[in-house]
Amino acid sequence: MVFKHRKDLLGLAELNRAEIESIINTAVPMKDILTRDIKKVPALRGKVVCTVFYENSTRTRTSFELAGKYLSADTVNLAVSTSSVQKGESLKDTIKTIEVMGTDVMVMRHSMSGAPHYVARNTKMRVINAGDGFHAHPTQGLLDMYSIREKKGTLDGLKVVILGDIQHSRVARSNIAGLSKFGCEVRVVGPSTLMPADIENMGAKRFYNIEEALDGADVINVLRLQLERQKKGLFPSVPEYAENFGLNRKRLSLAKKDVLVLHPGPMNRGVEVASDVADSAFSVINEQVTNGVAIRMALLYLMIGGASE
Amino acid sequence: MSILIKGGRIIDPANNIDMIGDILITDGLIDKVAASLTAKEAEVFDAQGLVVCPGFIDMHVHLREPGFEYKETIATGMRAAAVGGFTTVCCMPNTDPVCDNRAVATFVAETARRNKLINVHPIGCITKGQKGQEITEMFALAEAGCVAVSDDGLPVMNAEVMRRALEYSSMIGMPVIAHSEDNRLAEEGQMHEGYYSTLYGLKGIPAVAEEAMVARDILLTEMTAGRLHIAHLSTGGSLHLVREAKSRGIRVSCEITPHHISLTDQALADYDTNFKVNPPLRSQQDVKALIQGLCDGTVDCMATDHAPHELEAKDCEFNLASFGISGLETAIPVTIEYLVKTGLVNISQVVKAWTAGPARVLGLDRGTLTPGKAADITIIDIEATKTVNSELFESKGKNTPYQDMTLQGWPVATLVDGRIVAEKGRIV
Amino acid sequence: MALVEKKKIMDENGVRRAITRIAHEIIERNQGVNDLAIIGIRRRGGPLAERLAVKIGEIEGVKIPVGILDITLYRDDLTALGPNPLVHRTEVGFDLQNKTVVLVDDVLFTGRTVRAALDALADLGRSRCIQLAVLVDRGHRELPIKADFVGKNVPTSKKESISVKVTEIDGIDEVVIEEKT
C-alpha cells in the first residue's frame, strides 16, 4: 500500500512504479462515482481536508475540494489573501493553526520550491503537494498519466513530448519523474532560454526543434506559457514563440495518427496551442479535469481512508 | 610564566617542521622548539598523541556586531572561535552600520580587545555603505586596525570602482577581498545551477556568475598592481583562472571554505536551509577541483565564512531563508574528516592553509612557531571523533549542515599569547 | 493466530444444491422474475450472484441482469481492515429503478457488510425492493438484518470462522468451519 509507510505526497520521484500504478488503479472506481447521479460515498466521513493555496489556482483547489466532498470528507479552504498570512504570519505558525483545528490532510500550493517539504517536516498532518515552485506537481503528473493510460491502455514505452517552458514547469518535472518509471521516451522541447540545465540527467531528451521532437509522438503535453516570462527577457515575443513553438494542425500531423494532446490548463489559445488542436478529437484536455478529481479522490482515500495506523 | 608542551607532533609548515617534540613558551612567546626540552618551573601540557600547530587563523568570519547582535556578538563569536581552535579571526564589515569608517572599525577592534580571548582584526569596506560607488577612507581604516578591505556579501559591480579600490589600497598594502558574484547572473538564485537545481526546481546560480567576476578582477589587478584576494572561491573554473593568473605573476590569492570541500549541491534534496549558503554548494567536480587546488598550492588558505543566523532566519521556506553556515566550531573536524582522513591532502598542507597561508595573505606576523613569535598555538586530536551538536555551540548561530554528523579530528586546546583560552571544547 | 480446519459443512454438491434451492425460492417468493436483478457483493458474492442468475435464467428461460457491488468505500469498519483496502469497480450495468434486487453474499455474520451494501445500492438508484441471499448464515448479528434466502444455517462460536471457497476465485467449491488456535 502506497501510504502505509509514507506520510506525505511531495513528489513523484520518490514513488516507485507499483505505487504509482496503485494510485491510478484506485482512480478508476473513483471516476465511476463521478459519473453517477449520487456522487458521494461515505469513505472519509469525519475526516478534514484543508487546502492552503499560497498561489492562485482555482482549478487544482476546486478539484481537491470536490474530491474530498465526494468522499464525504469535510473540506476547508484557507483563502490566503484574507487570512493572517497577509499579516506576516510565518508558514510554521499557519500550519500549526491548521493542524490543531483537526485537519487530517493539508493540500498545499506554494510559489516556492520545497515549501511543502518544510511543512511536512513540521506537522503530523499528512501533506499533499499541490504544486511547489518549479519543483513538482505530483497530482498533475498522476492525472496526466492516468489520462494517457486510459486512452492508450498502457504507459509502457510511449513517446511523450512535453512542449513549452520546461525551466519553470513543475508539471514537466513531475511528468518526467513519473513517466520515466514506465520506460517512456520523454522528449522536452522549447526555447533554449526556457530549458533547465542538465535536463537529460532526469531522463528526458532535449529538443529545440519542435518538428523533430513531434516525430512519431504518442502523446503531446503542452505547457502553459507564462506571459510574464517575456518581460524577464526569456523570450523575445509571444508571436515569435507561437510561430516557433506553438502546436498547430500541421505540426500535429508529424505525430502518430492516434496522438493525444494534453494541457494542464489554463490555455493560452493561439499561443502554445492552436484552438482547432485544443478542440480536436486528439485533445483530452477536458477529460484531464475529470481525471484530476478521480486521481485526487484516490489519493485522499489512500492517505486517510481506513485505519489511521 | 612558562608552559612546556611535551611530546606532541609539531607541525609548523612555515618552517618545514613535522616532528615529535616539545615547545617551550615563555612570557607569551615561543621560546624553544626541539625534540626534547626540560624546564623545571614550567607548567607541562602533555601533548602525546596530539598534533601541535601554529594557532589557526580564520580570515573570513561574520561577527555581526554592531547591528545584528541577535545573530552573533563579537564576544560570542570570539568564544566560538577559541573553542573551534582559532587564535585569530578577521571579521567582515557588513554589519549595521557597516564598517566603512574609522569609528566602526575602532569600535570592533576595541570591543574585541576588551574581550581578550583571541585576536580579532576588522576588515573594512571597499566602498562607503557597501554601495559599490565611492571608495572608503582606507588609510583611516588601516590605522584603526583593518587588515584588508572587502564589500563581502555584495560584489563591486562597477569595474571602474573596483579598479580605483585596487589602485588606492595598493598604497597601503592592504589586499582587496573580492566577493565575486555577478549579481545579475545570480539574481534570485538559491543554489548552484546544474542538474540538481533542475531536479529540485530552485533558481540556479551559475558558476559563471563567480567566474566572470574573478576574471574581471584578475585583469584589473594585473593592470593596477593592486593585491586581490578572492573570498570563498567555489568553482573549478575560478580556480583555473587563479592558477593561470598566478603563473603570470599577478598578485592574486584565494581562500576556500570547509563546506565547499565537503558538501555538494546534491545535499539540498530535503530543502534543508542549513545547506543554503552563498556561494552555493557546488558540484562534485568543483569539490574535486578545489581540493586539487589546495594540493597544488593554487589555494592560499582556508576560511570558514562563519555566518551565524538566528533560528528564524533558517526556519522558514527555502527561498526566504538567509544564506550562511555557522562554521567556526566545525571547521577543524570538517577539514580533517574530508581532507586528511580521506588521504586527499596531507595534514601539513591543511595546517598551512589555516596558519601560514592566511598570515601571508594579510601580512600578519603570526601563523608560525618560530621562536620569538607570539605563542598562538592550536592543539588537535586528529583521532578523536565526536558528533556535532549545535546546541552546544558557543556561537549564537546554530545553523550548521553538519548537525548529528560524527566527525574526526577535534581541537583540544587553543593558546593565545601563551595562555590556554579554550580546552576540550570549553572556554578556560 | 492460526486457523485450523474443524469441519467441512458443504462440498461442491452441497453448494450447487443450495444455489438451486435459493433460485427456486427467489422465483417462488417473487412470483416470477419480472424486473428481477441479482447483485453480488465483491468478492465471493460476485460469482455466487452470477451462478444464481444463470440458474434462475435456466429455470425461467430469460436472462437475468447481474452485477457486482464494491462496498469498500461504504464500510463502517474500514479501520478493522487495516490501511486503505483496495477499491475495485462497482459493475452494475443496468438501472435499478423499480427493480427487485437480490443482494448476494457468501456469509452473513454481523450484518455490517450488508448494511454497507444497502447504502451503496441506495446511491445507485431507487430499487423497488431489496432482498438478501446468503450461502451461509452463521449468526452473531450486530445490526437488525435478516436474510431472505439462506443456503445453510450454521451455528458457530465467535472463536470460529467460516471459510467459503468458490471455484471462480479459489479453484474449489466448499464451505469449512475453522477455529482459531
PDB file of C-alpha atoms in Angstrom, chain C:
ATOM      1  CA  MET C   1      -3.112 -16.819  15.371  1.00  0.00           C
ATOM      2  CA  ALA C   2      -3.561 -19.760  13.067  1.00  0.00           C
ATOM      3  CA  LEU C   3      -6.828 -21.098  11.733  1.00  0.00           C
ATOM      4  CA  VAL C   4      -7.345 -24.842  11.762  1.00  0.00           C
ATOM      5  CA  GLU C   5      -9.991 -26.615   9.698  1.00  0.00           C
ATOM      6  CA  LYS C   6     -12.542 -28.071  12.039  1.00  0.00           C
ATOM      7  CA  LYS C   7     -15.373 -29.321   9.898  1.00  0.00           C
ATOM      8  CA  LYS C   8     -16.402 -29.256   6.265  1.00  0.00           C
ATOM      9  CA  ILE C   9     -20.046 -28.286   6.097  1.00  0.00           C
ATOM     10  CA  MET C  10     -20.561 -28.101   2.324  1.00  0.00           C
ATOM     11  CA  ASP C  11     -18.778 -29.599  -0.623  1.00  0.00           C
ATOM     12  CA  GLU C  12     -19.238 -28.928  -4.336  1.00  0.00           C
ATOM     13  CA  ASN C  13     -22.556 -30.705  -4.440  1.00  0.00           C
ATOM     14  CA  GLY C  14     -23.759 -29.006  -1.287  1.00  0.00           C
ATOM     15  CA  VAL C  15     -23.049 -25.601  -2.752  1.00  0.00           C
ATOM     16  CA  ARG C  16     -24.729 -26.488  -6.036  1.00  0.00           C
ATOM     17  CA  ARG C  17     -27.838 -27.758  -4.284  1.00  0.00           C
ATOM     18  CA  ALA C  18     -28.045 -24.682  -2.067  1.00  0.00           C
ATOM     19  CA  ILE C  19     -27.883 -22.401  -5.102  1.00  0.00           C
ATOM     20  CA  THR C  20     -30.526 -24.381  -6.917  1.00  0.00           C
ATOM     21  CA  ARG C  21     -32.808 -24.239  -3.912  1.00  0.00           C
ATOM     22  CA  ILE C  22     -32.315 -20.498  -3.394  1.00  0.00           C
ATOM     23  CA  ALA C  23     -33.010 -19.925  -7.118  1.00  0.00           C
ATOM     24  CA  HIS C  24     -36.347 -21.679  -6.754  1.00  0.00           C
ATOM     25  CA  GLU C  25     -37.157 -19.772  -3.594  1.00  0.00           C
ATOM     26  CA  ILE C  26     -36.426 -16.434  -5.266  1.00  0.00           C
ATOM     27  CA  ILE C  27     -38.755 -17.244  -8.148  1.00  0.00           C
ATOM     28  CA  GLU C  28     -41.361 -18.524  -5.744  1.00  0.00           C
ATOM     29  CA  ARG C  29     -41.199 -15.529  -3.439  1.00  0.00           C
ATOM     30  CA  ASN C  30     -41.382 -13.014  -6.277  1.00  0.00           C
ATOM     31  CA  GLN C  31     -43.913 -14.968  -8.273  1.00  0.00           C
ATOM     32  CA  GLY C  32     -41.722 -14.891 -11.327  1.00  0.00           C
ATOM     33  CA  VAL C  33     -38.718 -12.947 -12.448  1.00  0.00           C
ATOM     34  CA  ASN C  34     -40.190  -9.691 -13.702  1.00  0.00           C
ATOM     35  CA  ASP C  35     -37.781  -6.808 -13.013  1.00  0.00           C
ATOM     36  CA  LEU C  36     -35.532  -9.138 -11.046  1.00  0.00           C
ATOM     37  CA  ALA C  37     -31.816  -8.335 -10.777  1.00  0.00           C
ATOM     38  CA  ILE C  38     -29.088 -10.122  -8.892  1.00  0.00           C
ATOM     39  CA  ILE C  39     -26.178  -8.197  -7.401  1.00  0.00           C
ATOM     40  CA  GLY C  40     -23.289  -9.859  -5.640  1.00  0.00           C
ATOM     41  CA  ILE C  41     -21.105  -8.255  -3.036  1.00  0.00           C
ATOM     42  CA  ARG C  42     -17.441  -8.329  -4.027  1.00  0.00           C
ATOM     43  CA  ARG C  43     -15.578 -10.637  -3.784  1.00  0.00           C
ATOM     44  CA  ARG C  44     -17.248 -14.051  -3.293  1.00  0.00           C
ATOM     45  CA  GLY C  45     -20.756 -12.734  -3.565  1.00  0.00           C
ATOM     46  CA  GLY C  46     -19.888 -11.945  -7.199  1.00  0.00           C
ATOM     47  CA  PRO C  47     -19.546 -15.478  -8.544  1.00  0.00           C
ATOM     48  CA  LEU C  48     -22.442 -16.677  -6.378  1.00  0.00           C
ATOM     49  CA  ALA C  49     -24.685 -13.972  -7.869  1.00  0.00           C
ATOM     50  CA  GLU C  50     -23.585 -14.975 -11.339  1.00  0.00           C
ATOM     51  CA  ARG C  51     -24.480 -18.630 -10.681  1.00  0.00           C
ATOM     52  CA  LEU C  52     -27.843 -17.718  -9.173  1.00  0.00           C
ATOM     53  CA  ALA C  53     -28.683 -15.577 -12.211  1.00  0.00           C
ATOM     54  CA  VAL C  54     -27.736 -18.406 -14.559  1.00  0.00           C
ATOM     55  CA  LYS C  55     -29.750 -20.927 -12.570  1.00  0.00           C
ATOM     56  CA  ILE C  56     -32.847 -18.696 -12.444  1.00  0.00           C
ATOM     57  CA  GLY C  57     -32.401 -17.961 -16.123  1.00  0.00           C
ATOM     58  CA  GLU C  58     -32.341 -21.726 -16.894  1.00  0.00           C
ATOM     59  CA  ILE C  59     -35.500 -22.310 -14.882  1.00  0.00           C
ATOM     60  CA  GLU C  60     -37.438 -19.357 -16.279  1.00  0.00           C
ATOM     61  CA  GLY C  61     -35.893 -19.154 -19.738  1.00  0.00           C
ATOM     62  CA  VAL C  62     -34.912 -15.495 -19.508  1.00  0.00           C
ATOM     63  CA  LYS C  63     -31.695 -13.622 -18.973  1.00  0.00           C
ATOM     64  CA  ILE C  64     -31.426 -12.112 -15.526  1.00  0.00           C
ATOM     65  CA  PRO C  65     -29.330  -8.925 -15.195  1.00  0.00           C
ATOM     66  CA  VAL C  66     -26.452  -9.434 -12.806  1.00  0.00           C
ATOM     67  CA  GLY C  67     -23.957  -7.019 -11.259  1.00  0.00           C
ATOM     68  CA  ILE C  68     -21.151  -6.700  -8.733  1.00  0.00           C
ATOM     69  CA  LEU C  69     -21.064  -4.244  -5.888  1.00  0.00           C
ATOM     70  CA  ASP C  70     -17.804  -2.996  -4.363  1.00  0.00           C
ATOM     71  CA  ILE C  71     -18.635  -1.726  -0.901  1.00  0.00           C
ATOM     72  CA  THR C  72     -15.150  -0.734   0.286  1.00  0.00           C
ATOM     73  CA  LEU C  73     -15.964   2.966   0.284  1.00  0.00           C
ATOM     74  CA  TYR C  74     -19.151   2.325   2.313  1.00  0.00           C
ATOM     75  CA  ARG C  75     -17.752   0.239   5.126  1.00  0.00           C
ATOM     76  CA  ASP C  76     -18.031   1.479   8.685  1.00  0.00           C
ATOM     77  CA  ASP C  77     -15.340  -0.968   9.732  1.00  0.00           C
ATOM     78  CA  LEU C  78     -12.613   0.226   7.376  1.00  0.00           C
ATOM     79  CA  THR C  79     -10.334   0.542  10.363  1.00  0.00           C
ATOM     80  CA  ALA C  80     -10.653  -3.155  11.069  1.00  0.00           C
ATOM     81  CA  LEU C  81      -9.275  -3.940   7.639  1.00  0.00           C
ATOM     82  CA  GLY C  82      -6.012  -2.054   8.035  1.00  0.00           C
ATOM     83  CA  PRO C  83      -4.887   0.904   5.959  1.00  0.00           C
ATOM     84  CA  ASN C  84      -6.777   1.575   2.769  1.00  0.00           C
ATOM     85  CA  PRO C  85      -8.035  -1.753   1.454  1.00  0.00           C
ATOM     86  CA  LEU C  86      -8.105  -1.926  -2.332  1.00  0.00           C
ATOM     87  CA  VAL C  87     -11.034  -0.272  -4.003  1.00  0.00           C
ATOM     88  CA  HIS C  88     -12.489  -2.034  -7.033  1.00  0.00           C
ATOM     89  CA  ARG C  89     -15.135  -1.053  -9.506  1.00  0.00           C
ATOM     90  CA  THR C  90     -18.802  -1.494  -8.925  1.00  0.00           C
ATOM     91  CA  GLU C  91     -20.164  -3.127 -12.053  1.00  0.00           C
ATOM     92  CA  VAL C  92     -23.886  -2.614 -12.268  1.00  0.00           C
ATOM     93  CA  GLY C  93     -24.690  -2.010 -15.913  1.00  0.00           C
ATOM     94  CA  PHE C  94     -28.422  -1.533 -15.550  1.00  0.00           C
ATOM     95  CA  ASP C  95     -30.851   0.897 -13.986  1.00  0.00           C
ATOM     96  CA  LEU C  96     -32.085  -0.073 -10.534  1.00  0.00           C
ATOM     97  CA  GLN C  97     -35.261   1.972 -10.861  1.00  0.00           C
ATOM     98  CA  ASN C  98     -38.228  -0.316  -9.978  1.00  0.00           C
ATOM     99  CA  LYS C  99     -36.043  -3.428  -9.882  1.00  0.00           C
ATOM    100  CA  THR C 100     -36.352  -6.186  -7.332  1.00  0.00           C
ATOM    101  CA  VAL C 101     -32.754  -6.599  -6.324  1.00  0.00           C
ATOM    102  CA  VAL C 102     -31.455  -9.747  -4.727  1.00  0.00           C
ATOM    103  CA  LEU C 103     -28.262  -8.932  -2.922  1.00  0.00           C
ATOM    104  CA  VAL C 104     -25.939 -11.917  -2.660  1.00  0.00           C
ATOM    105  CA  ASP C 105     -23.089 -12.594  -0.291  1.00  0.00           C
ATOM    106  CA  ASP C 106     -21.269 -15.686   0.872  1.00  0.00           C
ATOM    107  CA  VAL C 107     -21.580 -15.387   4.650  1.00  0.00           C
ATOM    108  CA  LEU C 108     -23.959 -13.395   6.828  1.00  0.00           C
ATOM    109  CA  PHE C 109     -22.286 -12.589  10.143  1.00  0.00           C
ATOM    110  CA  THR C 110     -22.525  -9.231  11.938  1.00  0.00           C
ATOM    111  CA  GLY C 111     -24.618  -7.652   9.215  1.00  0.00           C
ATOM    112  CA  ARG C 112     -22.212  -4.748   8.714  1.00  0.00           C
ATOM    113  CA  THR C 113     -21.271  -5.721   5.197  1.00  0.00           C
ATOM    114  CA  VAL C 114     -24.929  -5.907   4.229  1.00  0.00           C
ATOM    115  CA  ARG C 115     -25.578  -2.538   5.877  1.00  0.00           C
ATOM    116  CA  ALA C 116     -22.794  -1.025   3.743  1.00  0.00           C
ATOM    117  CA  ALA C 117     -24.133  -2.768   0.656  1.00  0.00           C
ATOM    118  CA  LEU C 118     -27.603  -1.357   1.253  1.00  0.00           C
ATOM    119  CA  ASP C 119     -26.137   2.158   1.412  1.00  0.00           C
ATOM    120  CA  ALA C 120     -24.133   1.538  -1.727  1.00  0.00           C
ATOM    121  CA  LEU C 121     -27.208   0.210  -3.541  1.00  0.00           C
ATOM    122  CA  ALA C 122     -29.262   3.200  -2.461  1.00  0.00           C
ATOM    123  CA  ASP C 123     -26.679   5.539  -4.041  1.00  0.00           C
ATOM    124  CA  LEU C 124     -27.003   3.662  -7.337  1.00  0.00           C
ATOM    125  CA  GLY C 125     -30.726   4.285  -7.626  1.00  0.00           C
ATOM    126  CA  ARG C 126     -34.091   3.605  -6.081  1.00  0.00           C
ATOM    127  CA  SER C 127     -34.910  -0.055  -6.454  1.00  0.00           C
ATOM    128  CA  ARG C 128     -38.459  -1.319  -5.727  1.00  0.00           C
ATOM    129  CA  CYS C 129     -37.249  -3.710  -3.081  1.00  0.00           C
ATOM    130  CA  ILE C 130     -34.103  -5.416  -1.924  1.00  0.00           C
ATOM    131  CA  GLN C 131     -33.859  -8.997  -0.757  1.00  0.00           C
ATOM    132  CA  LEU C 132     -30.866 -10.753   0.723  1.00  0.00           C
ATOM    133  CA  ALA C 133     -29.494 -14.157  -0.212  1.00  0.00           C
ATOM    134  CA  VAL C 134     -26.518 -15.761   1.540  1.00  0.00           C
ATOM    135  CA  LEU C 135     -24.845 -19.120   1.223  1.00  0.00           C
ATOM    136  CA  VAL C 136     -24.230 -19.398   4.963  1.00  0.00           C
ATOM    137  CA  ASP C 137     -25.790 -17.627   7.965  1.00  0.00           C
ATOM    138  CA  ARG C 138     -23.511 -18.064  10.928  1.00  0.00           C
ATOM    139  CA  GLY C 139     -25.389 -15.870  13.429  1.00  0.00           C
ATOM    140  CA  HIS C 140     -23.937 -13.206  15.784  1.00  0.00           C
ATOM    141  CA  ARG C 141     -25.760 -10.252  14.221  1.00  0.00           C
ATOM    142  CA  GLU C 142     -24.823  -6.760  15.413  1.00  0.00           C
ATOM    143  CA  LEU C 143     -27.478  -4.995  13.304  1.00  0.00           C
ATOM    144  CA  PRO C 144     -31.183  -5.734  12.694  1.00  0.00           C
ATOM    145  CA  ILE C 145     -30.621  -7.562   9.437  1.00  0.00           C
ATOM    146  CA  LYS C 146     -32.080 -10.864   8.336  1.00  0.00           C
ATOM    147  CA  ALA C 147     -31.529 -12.892   5.197  1.00  0.00           C
ATOM    148  CA  ASP C 148     -34.484 -13.740   2.935  1.00  0.00           C
ATOM    149  CA  PHE C 149     -32.765 -16.779   1.440  1.00  0.00           C
ATOM    150  CA  VAL C 150     -30.220 -18.918   3.251  1.00  0.00           C
ATOM    151  CA  GLY C 151     -28.218 -21.840   1.859  1.00  0.00           C
ATOM    152  CA  LYS C 152     -27.415 -23.218   5.273  1.00  0.00           C
ATOM    153  CA  ASN C 153     -27.763 -22.011   8.846  1.00  0.00           C
ATOM    154  CA  VAL C 154     -24.578 -22.831  10.723  1.00  0.00           C
ATOM    155  CA  PRO C 155     -24.476 -22.034  14.428  1.00  0.00           C
ATOM    156  CA  THR C 156     -20.932 -21.009  15.299  1.00  0.00           C
ATOM    157  CA  SER C 157     -18.979 -19.680  18.227  1.00  0.00           C
ATOM    158  CA  LYS C 158     -17.136 -16.381  17.953  1.00  0.00           C
ATOM    159  CA  LYS C 159     -13.847 -18.262  18.054  1.00  0.00           C
ATOM    160  CA  GLU C 160     -14.770 -19.982  14.834  1.00  0.00           C
ATOM    161  CA  SER C 161     -14.756 -18.590  11.364  1.00  0.00           C
ATOM    162  CA  ILE C 162     -16.429 -19.657   8.162  1.00  0.00           C
ATOM    163  CA  SER C 163     -14.341 -20.078   5.043  1.00  0.00           C
ATOM    164  CA  VAL C 164     -16.248 -20.078   1.786  1.00  0.00           C
ATOM    165  CA  LYS C 165     -14.358 -21.041  -1.341  1.00  0.00           C
ATOM    166  CA  VAL C 166     -15.721 -20.729  -4.853  1.00  0.00           C
ATOM    167  CA  THR C 167     -14.244 -22.256  -7.983  1.00  0.00           C
ATOM    168  CA  GLU C 168     -14.045 -18.920  -9.846  1.00  0.00           C
ATOM    169  CA  ILE C 169     -11.707 -17.454  -7.224  1.00  0.00           C
ATOM    170  CA  ASP C 170     -10.332 -20.341  -5.187  1.00  0.00           C
ATOM    171  CA  GLY C 171     -10.459 -23.242  -7.664  1.00  0.00           C
ATOM    172  CA  ILE C 172     -12.815 -25.266  -5.472  1.00  0.00           C
ATOM    173  CA  ASP C 173     -16.357 -25.067  -4.082  1.00  0.00           C
ATOM    174  CA  GLU C 174     -16.543 -25.717  -0.366  1.00  0.00           C
ATOM    175  CA  VAL C 175     -17.567 -24.268   2.999  1.00  0.00           C
ATOM    176  CA  VAL C 176     -15.445 -25.047   6.036  1.00  0.00           C
ATOM    177  CA  ILE C 177     -15.601 -24.111   9.707  1.00  0.00           C
ATOM    178  CA  GLU C 178     -12.208 -23.079  11.007  1.00  0.00           C
ATOM    179  CA  GLU C 179     -11.164 -22.429  14.548  1.00  0.00           C
ATOM    180  CA  LYS C 180      -8.625 -20.036  15.919  1.00  0.00           C
ATOM    181  CA  THR C 181      -5.938 -21.775  17.911  1.00  0.00           C
TER     182      THR C 181
END
